Coordinates of C-alpha atoms in Angstrom, one line a residue:
Chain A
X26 CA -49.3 21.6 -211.2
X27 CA -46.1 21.3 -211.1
X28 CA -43.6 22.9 -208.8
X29 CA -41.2 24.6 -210.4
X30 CA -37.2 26.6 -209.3
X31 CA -34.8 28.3 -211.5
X32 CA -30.7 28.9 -211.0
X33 CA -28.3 31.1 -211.7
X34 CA -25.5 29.8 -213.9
X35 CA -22.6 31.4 -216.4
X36 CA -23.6 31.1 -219.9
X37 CA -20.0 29.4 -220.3
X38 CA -21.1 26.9 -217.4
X39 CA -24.6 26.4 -219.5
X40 CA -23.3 26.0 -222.8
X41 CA -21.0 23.0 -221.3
X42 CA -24.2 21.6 -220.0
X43 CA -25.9 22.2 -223.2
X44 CA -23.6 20.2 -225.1
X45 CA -23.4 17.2 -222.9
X46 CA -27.3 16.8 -222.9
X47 CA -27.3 17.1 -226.9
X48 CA -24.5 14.9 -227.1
X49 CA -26.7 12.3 -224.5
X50 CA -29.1 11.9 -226.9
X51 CA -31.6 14.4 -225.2
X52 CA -31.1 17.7 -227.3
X53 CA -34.8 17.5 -228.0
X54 CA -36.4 16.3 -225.0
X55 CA -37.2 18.8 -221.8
X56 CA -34.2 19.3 -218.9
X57 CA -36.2 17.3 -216.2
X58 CA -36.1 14.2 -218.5
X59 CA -32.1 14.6 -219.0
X60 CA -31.2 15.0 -215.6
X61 CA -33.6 12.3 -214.7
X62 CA -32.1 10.0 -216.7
X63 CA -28.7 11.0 -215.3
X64 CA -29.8 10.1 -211.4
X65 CA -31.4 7.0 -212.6
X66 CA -28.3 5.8 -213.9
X67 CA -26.6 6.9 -210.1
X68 CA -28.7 4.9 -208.3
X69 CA -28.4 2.0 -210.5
X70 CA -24.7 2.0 -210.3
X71 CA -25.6 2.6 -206.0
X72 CA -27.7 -0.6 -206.8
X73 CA -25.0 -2.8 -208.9
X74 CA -22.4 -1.8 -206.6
X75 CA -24.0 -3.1 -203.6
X76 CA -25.3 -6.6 -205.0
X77 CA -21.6 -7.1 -205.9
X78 CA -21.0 -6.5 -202.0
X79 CA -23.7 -8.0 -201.0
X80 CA -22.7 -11.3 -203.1
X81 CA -18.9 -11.0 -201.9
X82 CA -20.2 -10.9 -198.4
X83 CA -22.2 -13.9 -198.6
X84 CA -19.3 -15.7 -200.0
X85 CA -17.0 -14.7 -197.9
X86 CA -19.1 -14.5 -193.9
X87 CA -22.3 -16.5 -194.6
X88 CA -21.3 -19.8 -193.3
X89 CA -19.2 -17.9 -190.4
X90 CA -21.9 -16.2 -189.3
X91 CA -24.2 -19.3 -188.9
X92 CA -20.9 -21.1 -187.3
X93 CA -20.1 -17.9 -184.8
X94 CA -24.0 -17.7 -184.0
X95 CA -24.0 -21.1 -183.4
X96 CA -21.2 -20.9 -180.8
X97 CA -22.4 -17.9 -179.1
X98 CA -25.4 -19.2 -178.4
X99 CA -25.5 -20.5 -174.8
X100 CA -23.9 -17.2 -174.5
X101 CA -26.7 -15.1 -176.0
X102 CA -29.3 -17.0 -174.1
X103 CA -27.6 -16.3 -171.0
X104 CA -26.2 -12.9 -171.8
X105 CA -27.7 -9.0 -172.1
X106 CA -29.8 -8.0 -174.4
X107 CA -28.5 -4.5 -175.8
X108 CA -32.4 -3.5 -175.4
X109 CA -31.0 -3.0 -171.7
X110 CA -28.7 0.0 -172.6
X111 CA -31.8 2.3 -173.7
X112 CA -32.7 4.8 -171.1
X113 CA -36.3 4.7 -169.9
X114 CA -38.3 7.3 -171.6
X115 CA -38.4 9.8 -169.2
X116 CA -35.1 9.8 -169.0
X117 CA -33.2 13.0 -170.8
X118 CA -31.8 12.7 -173.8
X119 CA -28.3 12.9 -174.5
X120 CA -25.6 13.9 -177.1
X121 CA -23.6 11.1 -178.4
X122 CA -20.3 11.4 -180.1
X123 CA -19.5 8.3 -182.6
X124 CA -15.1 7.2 -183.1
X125 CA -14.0 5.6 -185.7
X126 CA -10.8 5.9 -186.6
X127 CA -10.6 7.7 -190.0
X128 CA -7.6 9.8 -191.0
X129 CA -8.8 13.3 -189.7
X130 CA -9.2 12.0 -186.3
X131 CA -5.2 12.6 -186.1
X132 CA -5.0 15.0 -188.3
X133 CA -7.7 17.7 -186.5
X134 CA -6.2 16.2 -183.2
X135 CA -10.1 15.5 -182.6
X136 CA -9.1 12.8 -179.7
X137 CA -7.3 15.2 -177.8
X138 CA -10.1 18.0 -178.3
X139 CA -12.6 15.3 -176.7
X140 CA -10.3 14.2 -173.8
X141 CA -9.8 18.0 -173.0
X142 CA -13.3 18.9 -173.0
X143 CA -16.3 18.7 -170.5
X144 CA -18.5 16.9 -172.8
X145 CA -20.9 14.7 -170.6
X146 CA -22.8 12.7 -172.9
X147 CA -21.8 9.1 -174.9
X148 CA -19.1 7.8 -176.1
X149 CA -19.7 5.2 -178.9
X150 CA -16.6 3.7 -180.4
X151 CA -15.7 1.4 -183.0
X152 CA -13.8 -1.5 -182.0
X153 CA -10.7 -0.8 -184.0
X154 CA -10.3 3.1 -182.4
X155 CA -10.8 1.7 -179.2
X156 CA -7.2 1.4 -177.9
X157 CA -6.5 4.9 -179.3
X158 CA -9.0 6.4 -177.8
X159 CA -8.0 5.2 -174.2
X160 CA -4.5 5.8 -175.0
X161 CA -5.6 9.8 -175.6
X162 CA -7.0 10.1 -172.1
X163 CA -10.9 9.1 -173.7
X164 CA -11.4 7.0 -170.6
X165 CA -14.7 5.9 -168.8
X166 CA -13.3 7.5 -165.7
X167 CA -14.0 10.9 -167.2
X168 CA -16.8 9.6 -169.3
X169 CA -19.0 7.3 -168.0
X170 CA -21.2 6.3 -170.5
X171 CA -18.5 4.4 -173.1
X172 CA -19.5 2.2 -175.4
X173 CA -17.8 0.3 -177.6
X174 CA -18.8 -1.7 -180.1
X175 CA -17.9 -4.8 -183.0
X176 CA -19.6 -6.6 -185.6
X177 CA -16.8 -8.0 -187.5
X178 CA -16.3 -11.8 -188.9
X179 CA -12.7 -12.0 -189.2
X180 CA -10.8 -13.9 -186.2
X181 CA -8.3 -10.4 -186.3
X182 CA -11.1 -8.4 -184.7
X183 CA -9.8 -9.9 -181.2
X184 CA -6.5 -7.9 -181.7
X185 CA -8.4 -5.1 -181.3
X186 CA -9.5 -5.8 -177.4
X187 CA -5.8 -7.3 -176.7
X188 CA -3.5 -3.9 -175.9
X189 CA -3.1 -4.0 -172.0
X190 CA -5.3 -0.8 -171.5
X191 CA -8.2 -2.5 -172.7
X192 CA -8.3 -4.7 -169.8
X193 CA -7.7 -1.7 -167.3
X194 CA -10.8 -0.2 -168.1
X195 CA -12.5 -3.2 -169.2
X196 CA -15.0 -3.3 -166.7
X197 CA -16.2 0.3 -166.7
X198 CA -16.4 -0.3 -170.3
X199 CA -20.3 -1.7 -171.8
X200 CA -19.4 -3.8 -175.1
X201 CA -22.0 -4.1 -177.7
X202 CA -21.3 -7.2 -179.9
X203 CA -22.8 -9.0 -183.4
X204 CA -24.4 -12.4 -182.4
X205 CA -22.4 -13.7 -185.7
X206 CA -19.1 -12.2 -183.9
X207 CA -16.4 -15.2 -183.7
X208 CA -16.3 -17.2 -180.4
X209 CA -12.5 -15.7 -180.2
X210 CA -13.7 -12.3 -180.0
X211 CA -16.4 -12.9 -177.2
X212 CA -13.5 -14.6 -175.2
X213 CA -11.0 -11.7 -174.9
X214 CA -13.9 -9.2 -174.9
X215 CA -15.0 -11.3 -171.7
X216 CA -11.9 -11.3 -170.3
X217 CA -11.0 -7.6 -170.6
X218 CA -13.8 -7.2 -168.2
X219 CA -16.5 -5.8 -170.4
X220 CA -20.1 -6.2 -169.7
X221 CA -21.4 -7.8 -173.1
X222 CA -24.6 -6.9 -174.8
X223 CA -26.1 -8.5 -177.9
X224 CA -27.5 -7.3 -180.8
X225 CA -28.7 -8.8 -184.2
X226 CA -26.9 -7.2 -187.4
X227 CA -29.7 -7.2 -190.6
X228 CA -29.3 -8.2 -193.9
X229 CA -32.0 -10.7 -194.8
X230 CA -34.8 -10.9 -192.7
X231 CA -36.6 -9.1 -195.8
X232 CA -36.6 -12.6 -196.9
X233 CA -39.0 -13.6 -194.3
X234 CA -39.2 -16.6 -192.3
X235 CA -36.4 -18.4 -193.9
X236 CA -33.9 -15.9 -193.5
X237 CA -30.8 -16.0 -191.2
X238 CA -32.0 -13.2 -189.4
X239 CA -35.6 -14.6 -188.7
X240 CA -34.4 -17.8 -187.4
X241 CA -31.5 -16.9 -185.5
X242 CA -34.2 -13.9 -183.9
X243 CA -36.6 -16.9 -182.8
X244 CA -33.6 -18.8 -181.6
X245 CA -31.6 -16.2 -179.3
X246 CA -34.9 -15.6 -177.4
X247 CA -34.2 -16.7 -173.7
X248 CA -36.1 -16.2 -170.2
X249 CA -33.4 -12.9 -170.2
X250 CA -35.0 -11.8 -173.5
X251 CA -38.2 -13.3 -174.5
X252 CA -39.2 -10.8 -176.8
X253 CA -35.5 -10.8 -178.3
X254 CA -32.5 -8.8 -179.0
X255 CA -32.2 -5.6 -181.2
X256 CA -31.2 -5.9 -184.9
X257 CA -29.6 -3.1 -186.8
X258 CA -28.9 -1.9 -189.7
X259 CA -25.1 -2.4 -190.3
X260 CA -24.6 0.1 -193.6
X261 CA -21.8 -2.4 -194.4
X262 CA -19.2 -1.6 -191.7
X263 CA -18.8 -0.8 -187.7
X264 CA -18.8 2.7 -188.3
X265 CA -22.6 3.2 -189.7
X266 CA -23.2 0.1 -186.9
X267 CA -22.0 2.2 -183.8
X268 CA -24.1 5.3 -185.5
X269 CA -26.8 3.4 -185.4
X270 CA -26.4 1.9 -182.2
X271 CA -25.9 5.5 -180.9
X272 CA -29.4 6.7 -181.6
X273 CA -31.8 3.5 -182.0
X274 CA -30.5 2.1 -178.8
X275 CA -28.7 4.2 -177.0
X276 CA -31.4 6.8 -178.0
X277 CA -28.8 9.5 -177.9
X278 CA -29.6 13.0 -179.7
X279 CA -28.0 14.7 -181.3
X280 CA -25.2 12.4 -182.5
X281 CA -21.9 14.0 -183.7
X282 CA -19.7 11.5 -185.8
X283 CA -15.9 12.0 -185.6
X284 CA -13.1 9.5 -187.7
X285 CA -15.9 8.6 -189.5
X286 CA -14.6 9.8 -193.3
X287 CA -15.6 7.1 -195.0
X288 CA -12.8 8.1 -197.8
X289 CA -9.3 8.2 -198.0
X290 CA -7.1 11.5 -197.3
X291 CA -6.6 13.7 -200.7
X292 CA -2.4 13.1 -199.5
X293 CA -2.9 9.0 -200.0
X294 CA -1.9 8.0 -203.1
X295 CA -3.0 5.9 -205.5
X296 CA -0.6 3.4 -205.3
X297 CA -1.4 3.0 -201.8
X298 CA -4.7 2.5 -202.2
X299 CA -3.8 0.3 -204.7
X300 CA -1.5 -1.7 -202.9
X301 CA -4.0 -2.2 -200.0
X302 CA -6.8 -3.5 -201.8
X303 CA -3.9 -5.9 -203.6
X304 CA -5.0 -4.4 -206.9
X305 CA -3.0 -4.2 -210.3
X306 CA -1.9 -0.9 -210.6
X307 CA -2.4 -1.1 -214.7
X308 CA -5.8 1.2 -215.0
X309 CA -5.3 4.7 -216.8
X310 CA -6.4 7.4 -213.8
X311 CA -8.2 9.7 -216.4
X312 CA -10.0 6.4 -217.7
X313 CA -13.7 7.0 -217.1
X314 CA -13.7 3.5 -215.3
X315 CA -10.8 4.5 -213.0
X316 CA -13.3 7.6 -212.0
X317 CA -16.2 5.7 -211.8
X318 CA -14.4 2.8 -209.7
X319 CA -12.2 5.8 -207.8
X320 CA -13.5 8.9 -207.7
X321 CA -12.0 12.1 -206.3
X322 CA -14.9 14.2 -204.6
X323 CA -14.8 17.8 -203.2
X324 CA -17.1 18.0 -199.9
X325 CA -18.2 21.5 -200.0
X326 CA -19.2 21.4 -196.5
X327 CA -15.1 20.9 -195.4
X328 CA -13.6 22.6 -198.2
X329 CA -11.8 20.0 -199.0
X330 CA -11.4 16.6 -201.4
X331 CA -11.1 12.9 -200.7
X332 CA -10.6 9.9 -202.5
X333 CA -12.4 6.8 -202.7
X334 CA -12.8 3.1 -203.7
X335 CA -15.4 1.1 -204.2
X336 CA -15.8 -0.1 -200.6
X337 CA -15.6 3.5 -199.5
X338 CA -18.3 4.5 -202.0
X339 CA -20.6 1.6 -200.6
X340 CA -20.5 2.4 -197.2
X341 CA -20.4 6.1 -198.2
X342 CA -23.8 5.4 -200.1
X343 CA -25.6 3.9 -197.4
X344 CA -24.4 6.1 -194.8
X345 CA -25.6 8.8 -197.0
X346 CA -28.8 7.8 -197.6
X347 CA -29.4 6.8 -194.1
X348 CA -28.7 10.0 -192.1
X349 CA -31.3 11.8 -193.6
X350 CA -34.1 8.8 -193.3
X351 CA -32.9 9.1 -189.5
X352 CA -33.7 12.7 -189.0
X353 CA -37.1 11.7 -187.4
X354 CA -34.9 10.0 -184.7
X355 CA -31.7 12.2 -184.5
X356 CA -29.8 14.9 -185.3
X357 CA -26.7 13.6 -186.8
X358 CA -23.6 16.4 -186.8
X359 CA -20.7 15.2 -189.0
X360 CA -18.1 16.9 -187.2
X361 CA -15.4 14.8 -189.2
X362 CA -13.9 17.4 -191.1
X363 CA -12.9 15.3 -193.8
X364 CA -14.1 12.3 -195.6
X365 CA -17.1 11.6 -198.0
X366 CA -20.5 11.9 -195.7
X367 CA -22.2 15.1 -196.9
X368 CA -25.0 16.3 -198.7
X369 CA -28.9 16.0 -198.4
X370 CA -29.8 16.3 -194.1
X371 CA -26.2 16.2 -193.5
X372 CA -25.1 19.2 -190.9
X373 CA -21.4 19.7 -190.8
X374 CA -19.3 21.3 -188.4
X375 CA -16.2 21.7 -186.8
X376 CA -15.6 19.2 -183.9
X377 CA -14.9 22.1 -181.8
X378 CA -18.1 24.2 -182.4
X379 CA -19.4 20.4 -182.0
X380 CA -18.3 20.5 -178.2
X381 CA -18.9 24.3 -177.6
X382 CA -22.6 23.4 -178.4
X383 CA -23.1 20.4 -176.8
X384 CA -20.7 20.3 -173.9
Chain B
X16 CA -29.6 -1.4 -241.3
X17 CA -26.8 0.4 -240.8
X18 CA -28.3 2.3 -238.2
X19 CA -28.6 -1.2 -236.3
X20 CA -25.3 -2.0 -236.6
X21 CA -24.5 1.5 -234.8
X22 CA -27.0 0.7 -232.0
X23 CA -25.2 -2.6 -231.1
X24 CA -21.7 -1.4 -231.3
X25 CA -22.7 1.5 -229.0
X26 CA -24.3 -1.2 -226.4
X27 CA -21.7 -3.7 -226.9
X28 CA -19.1 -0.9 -225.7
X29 CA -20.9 0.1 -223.2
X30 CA -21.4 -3.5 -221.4
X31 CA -17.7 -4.4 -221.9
X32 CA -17.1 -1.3 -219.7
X33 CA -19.2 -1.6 -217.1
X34 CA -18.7 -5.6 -216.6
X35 CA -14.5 -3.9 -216.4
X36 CA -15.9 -1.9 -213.7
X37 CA -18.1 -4.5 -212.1
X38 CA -14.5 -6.7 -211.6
X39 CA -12.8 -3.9 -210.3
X40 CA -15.6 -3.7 -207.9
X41 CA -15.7 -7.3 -207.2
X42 CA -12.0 -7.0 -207.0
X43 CA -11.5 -4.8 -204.3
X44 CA -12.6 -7.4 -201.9
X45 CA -15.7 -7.9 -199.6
X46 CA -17.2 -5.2 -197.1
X47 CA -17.8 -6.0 -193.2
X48 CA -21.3 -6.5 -193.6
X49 CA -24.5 -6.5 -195.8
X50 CA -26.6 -3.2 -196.4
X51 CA -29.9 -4.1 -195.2
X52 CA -33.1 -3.5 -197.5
X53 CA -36.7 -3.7 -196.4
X54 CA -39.5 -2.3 -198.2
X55 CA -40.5 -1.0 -194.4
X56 CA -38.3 2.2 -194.8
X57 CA -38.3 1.8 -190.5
X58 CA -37.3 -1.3 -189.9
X59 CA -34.4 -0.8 -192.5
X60 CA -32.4 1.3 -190.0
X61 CA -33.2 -0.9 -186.5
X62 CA -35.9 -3.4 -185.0
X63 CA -36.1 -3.2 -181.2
X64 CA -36.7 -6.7 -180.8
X65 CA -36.4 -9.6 -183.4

């Protein structure tokens, strides 16, 4: 037997609904089939939107990634595996706090919150926040488990690790970085004074023994690492990576995200999103393409909108879609109070009730 | 017949938008990464060792 629940809604909300089902096509087939048809056609535009990634990645990083991983690999062999970071299992578990660096992290002064507070667990940050974050007083003198963390192709990355700061708490600092990361980036990571740990980033090894991810598994394996390194799911940026990271190796729980909005600020215009991605400014914004391609959502949870693109809405999908297949592991908090990550097994709070709790 | 022709305008329409949308997609330039798929729902999010 079927399950069944009924809702409340305004006759003038139903009657809208009404019409768009009849005007679908479905006037005479049952509800369940309409709206069926309706998430279907979501998660094949989820699905279509992520092979076009997915193809502009490979064109873009494949043959860097075999090129980086080939260059790093004296330097895997020899080098950590970031297996060594998780805590034996008796150990206690604790609270992580994930940094990126989206716009709410200035505009809820959450940095400042976070150096003020007594919070005593992790400190996983994305490479990019990194200098920010130890410019706000976020230092591993006050919190001694800091981890940062990159994944990134491009050779800009290693402007990231260059600001002075870096290198005066490099070496209290644990680094956790993409075997496909360029040569460049090691380097300046190594120099700051951060002690480097490896990791895998999937996207293939679905395709079995032939895939980059097999062979470059079999090939990292040294007398340091026989069994191997970690690999982990990357959701298509450093932010879901350093989430990951938090919980799968650092086996921190819960794990409250902060910068991580995965959207653009309601205040950003079009034009400036525009302009960033280099895109002709020439599509009508009530178009049902320009909403499809850049949608304005409302995040109940925040009470509040943000705006997206379609990079935004890929790494927003996975990110999404992941929390909730996580829960078994960890408790994620989005304490962001912004951005696009709500929904399904997504708890939101303020940063500061965030700290209160877990402090 | 005429319903046909109704049929293939309606599909036609519909592809030319969503190949627009699939450029604008394809437009706006390439992620950091990959999503990872698996049909082994665990090994999607991490492997310990590989």
């Amino acid at each position: 037997m079927i399950e069944k629940k009924s809702i409340d809604i305004s006759l003038e909300i139903f009657k809208k609904l009404d019409k768009i089902k009849r005007d679908s096509g479905f006037a005479e087939k049952k509800w369940d089939e309409w709206l069926d048809d309706i998430f279907d056609e979501q998660y094949d535009e989820k699905k279509t939107m992520e092979k076009i990634f997915e193809k502009s990645a490979y064109e873009k990083y494949y043959d860097d990634w075999i090129h980086n991983f080939a260059l790093n690999l004296e330097n895997i062999w020899n080098g950590k595996s970031a297996k060594e970071l998780t805590p034996n299992v008796e150990e206690k578990q604790i609270p992580g706090i994930v940094i990126g660096r989206g716009p709410s992290i200035v505009k809820y002064s959450h940095l400042e919150q976070l150096a003020n507070s007594n919070f005593d667990g992790a400190i996983i940050c994305v490479d990019s926040a990194l200098r920010n974050v130890l410019r706000s007083g976020i230092t591993p003198d006050k919190f001694k488990n800091f981890f940062v963390i990159t994944i990134d192709t491009q050779i800009s990355v290693k402007e990231m690790y260059s600001d002075p700061i870096i290198k005066q708490f490099g070496n209290k600092i644990k680094c956790l970085l993409s075997t496909t990361v360029p040569l460049s980036t090691y380097d300046i990571v190594k120099d700051s004074g951060m002690k480097i740990y490896w990791l895998h980033t999937l996207f293939d090894y679905n395709k079995g023994q032939s895939s980059f991810n097999y062979i470059s598994g079999k090939m990292s394996r040294s007398k340091h690492h026989i069994n191997g390194i970690p690999g982990i799911q990357t959701g298509g940026n450093v932010g879901t990576s350093a989430w990951v990271t938090s919980w799968s190796i650092l086996k921190c729980n819960p794990v409250g995200l902060i910068g991580i909005d995965l959207g653009y600020d309601i205040n950003t215009s079009w034009k400036e999103i525009f302009d960033y991605h280099n895109l002709p400014y020439d599509l009508k914004e009530d178009s049902e393409i320009f909403e499809k391609a850049f949608p304005t959502i409302f995040n109940p949870d925040f009470n509040c909108h943000c705006r997206l693109d379609p990079k935004f809405q890929f790494y927003s999908n996975a990110l999404k879609e992941f929390i909730p297949k996580a829960a078994k592991y960890v408790k994620t908090i989005n304490a962001t109070e912004g951005g696009s990550i709500f929904g399904k097994g997504i708890e939101c709070m303020k940063f500061s009730e965030f700290l209160k709790k877990f402090s | 017949m005429i319903k046909g022709n109704f049929k293939i305008k309606k599909i036609d329409a519909k592809d030319d938008e969503q190949k627009k949308l699939e450029e604008i997609i394809a437009k706006s330039g390439a992620g950091s990464h990959m999503v990872f798929r698996s049909d082994n729902e665990d090994d999607e999010l991490f492997m310990e060792e590989l």
